[in-house]
Short mmCIF file of C-alpha atoms in Angstrom, two decimals:
data_model
loop_
_atom_site.label_atom_id
_atom_site.label_comp_id
_atom_site.label_asym_id
_atom_site.label_seq_id
_atom_site.Cartn_x
_atom_site.Cartn_y
_atom_site.Cartn_z
CA MET F 21 -6.41 -1.00 2.46
CA SER F 22 -9.48 -1.88 4.51
CA GLN F 23 -10.98 0.47 7.07
CA LEU F 24 -9.94 -1.94 9.85
CA GLN F 25 -6.33 -2.02 8.62
CA LEU F 26 -6.27 1.78 8.55
CA GLU F 27 -7.72 1.90 12.06
CA ILE F 28 -5.06 -0.54 13.30
CA LYS F 29 -2.29 1.51 11.69
CA HIS F 30 -3.58 4.66 13.41
CA LEU F 31 -3.82 2.75 16.70
CA ILE F 32 -0.20 1.58 16.38
CA ILE F 33 0.99 5.12 15.66
CA ASP F 34 -1.07 6.72 18.46
CA ALA F 35 -0.60 4.05 21.16
CA LEU F 36 3.15 3.80 20.63
CA GLY F 37 3.87 7.49 20.02
CA LEU F 38 5.22 6.97 16.50
CA GLU F 39 4.39 10.50 15.34
CA ASP F 40 7.05 10.39 12.64
CA LEU F 41 5.09 7.65 10.80
CA THR F 42 1.91 7.81 8.75
CA PRO F 43 -0.42 4.88 7.99
CA ASP F 44 1.06 4.80 4.48
CA ASP F 45 4.50 4.11 6.02
CA ILE F 46 3.27 0.80 7.47
CA ALA F 47 2.67 -1.94 4.91
CA ALA F 48 -0.17 -4.27 5.91
CA ASP F 49 2.06 -7.32 5.51
CA GLN F 50 5.18 -5.71 7.05
CA PRO F 51 6.45 -7.50 10.18
CA LEU F 52 5.72 -5.36 13.24
CA PHE F 53 8.67 -6.71 15.25
CA GLY F 54 12.37 -7.17 14.60
CA GLU F 55 13.49 -6.30 11.09
CA GLY F 56 10.08 -4.85 10.18
CA LEU F 57 8.67 -1.90 12.10
CA GLY F 58 11.07 -2.64 14.95
CA LEU F 59 8.60 -2.96 17.81
CA ASP F 60 9.62 -4.77 21.01
CA SER F 61 7.89 -6.65 23.83
CA VAL F 62 6.98 -3.46 25.71
CA ASP F 63 5.39 -2.14 22.52
CA ALA F 64 3.46 -5.42 22.23
CA LEU F 65 2.04 -4.95 25.73
CA GLU F 66 1.03 -1.36 25.02
CA LEU F 67 -0.49 -2.33 21.68
CA GLY F 68 -2.36 -5.23 23.28
CA LEU F 69 -3.88 -2.86 25.84
CA ALA F 70 -4.82 -0.36 23.14
CA ILE F 71 -6.50 -3.13 21.10
CA GLN F 72 -8.38 -4.30 24.19
CA LYS F 73 -9.58 -0.77 24.92
CA ARG F 74 -10.52 0.08 21.32
CA PHE F 75 -12.01 -3.20 20.12
CA GLY F 76 -13.02 -4.93 23.37
CA ILE F 77 -10.72 -7.86 22.65
CA LYS F 78 -8.39 -9.37 25.21
CA ILE F 79 -5.30 -10.95 23.69
CA ASP F 80 -3.82 -13.61 25.96
CA ALA F 81 -0.11 -12.85 26.18
CA ASP F 82 0.60 -16.44 27.21
CA ALA F 83 -1.24 -18.06 24.30
CA LYS F 84 1.07 -19.89 21.92
CA ASP F 85 -0.34 -18.14 18.83
CA THR F 86 -0.16 -14.58 20.22
CA ARG F 87 3.02 -13.87 18.25
CA LYS F 88 1.23 -14.93 15.08
CA HIS F 89 -1.58 -12.43 15.75
CA PHE F 90 0.93 -9.61 16.26
CA ALA F 91 3.01 -10.51 13.20
CA SER F 92 1.59 -7.75 10.94
CA VAL F 93 -1.32 -5.38 10.45
CA ASP F 94 -2.93 -8.07 8.26
CA SER F 95 -2.76 -10.68 11.00
CA LEU F 96 -4.05 -8.25 13.64
CA ALA F 97 -6.96 -7.32 11.35
CA ALA F 98 -7.81 -11.00 10.85
CA TYR F 99 -7.70 -11.66 14.59
CA ILE F 100 -9.79 -8.60 15.43
CA SER F 101 -12.34 -9.42 12.73
CA ALA F 102 -12.70 -12.96 14.07
CA ASN F 103 -12.95 -11.91 17.73
CA ARG F 104 -14.50 -8.46 17.72
CA ALA F 105 -17.30 -7.93 20.20
CA VAL F 106 -20.57 -7.35 18.41
CA ALA F 107 -21.62 -3.80 19.16
#
């Protein structure tokens, strides 16, 4: 697991109040919505805001590929890596 994946897992747990989960409970390729982790659209909004705050990345909720970016920890890590603001 990469450092970024671990950071995203912690962000998911903290931003969404999933205290009963640990990073090890979330597989990097596990779907975040529906049958996977079970997140919903409200969770997606909260997670999007947390990502924006933490990584300085705005995710356009109306973009057609937004769902693809939020599909799993792996896809979020790829999106963040490609769009992260250079600090």
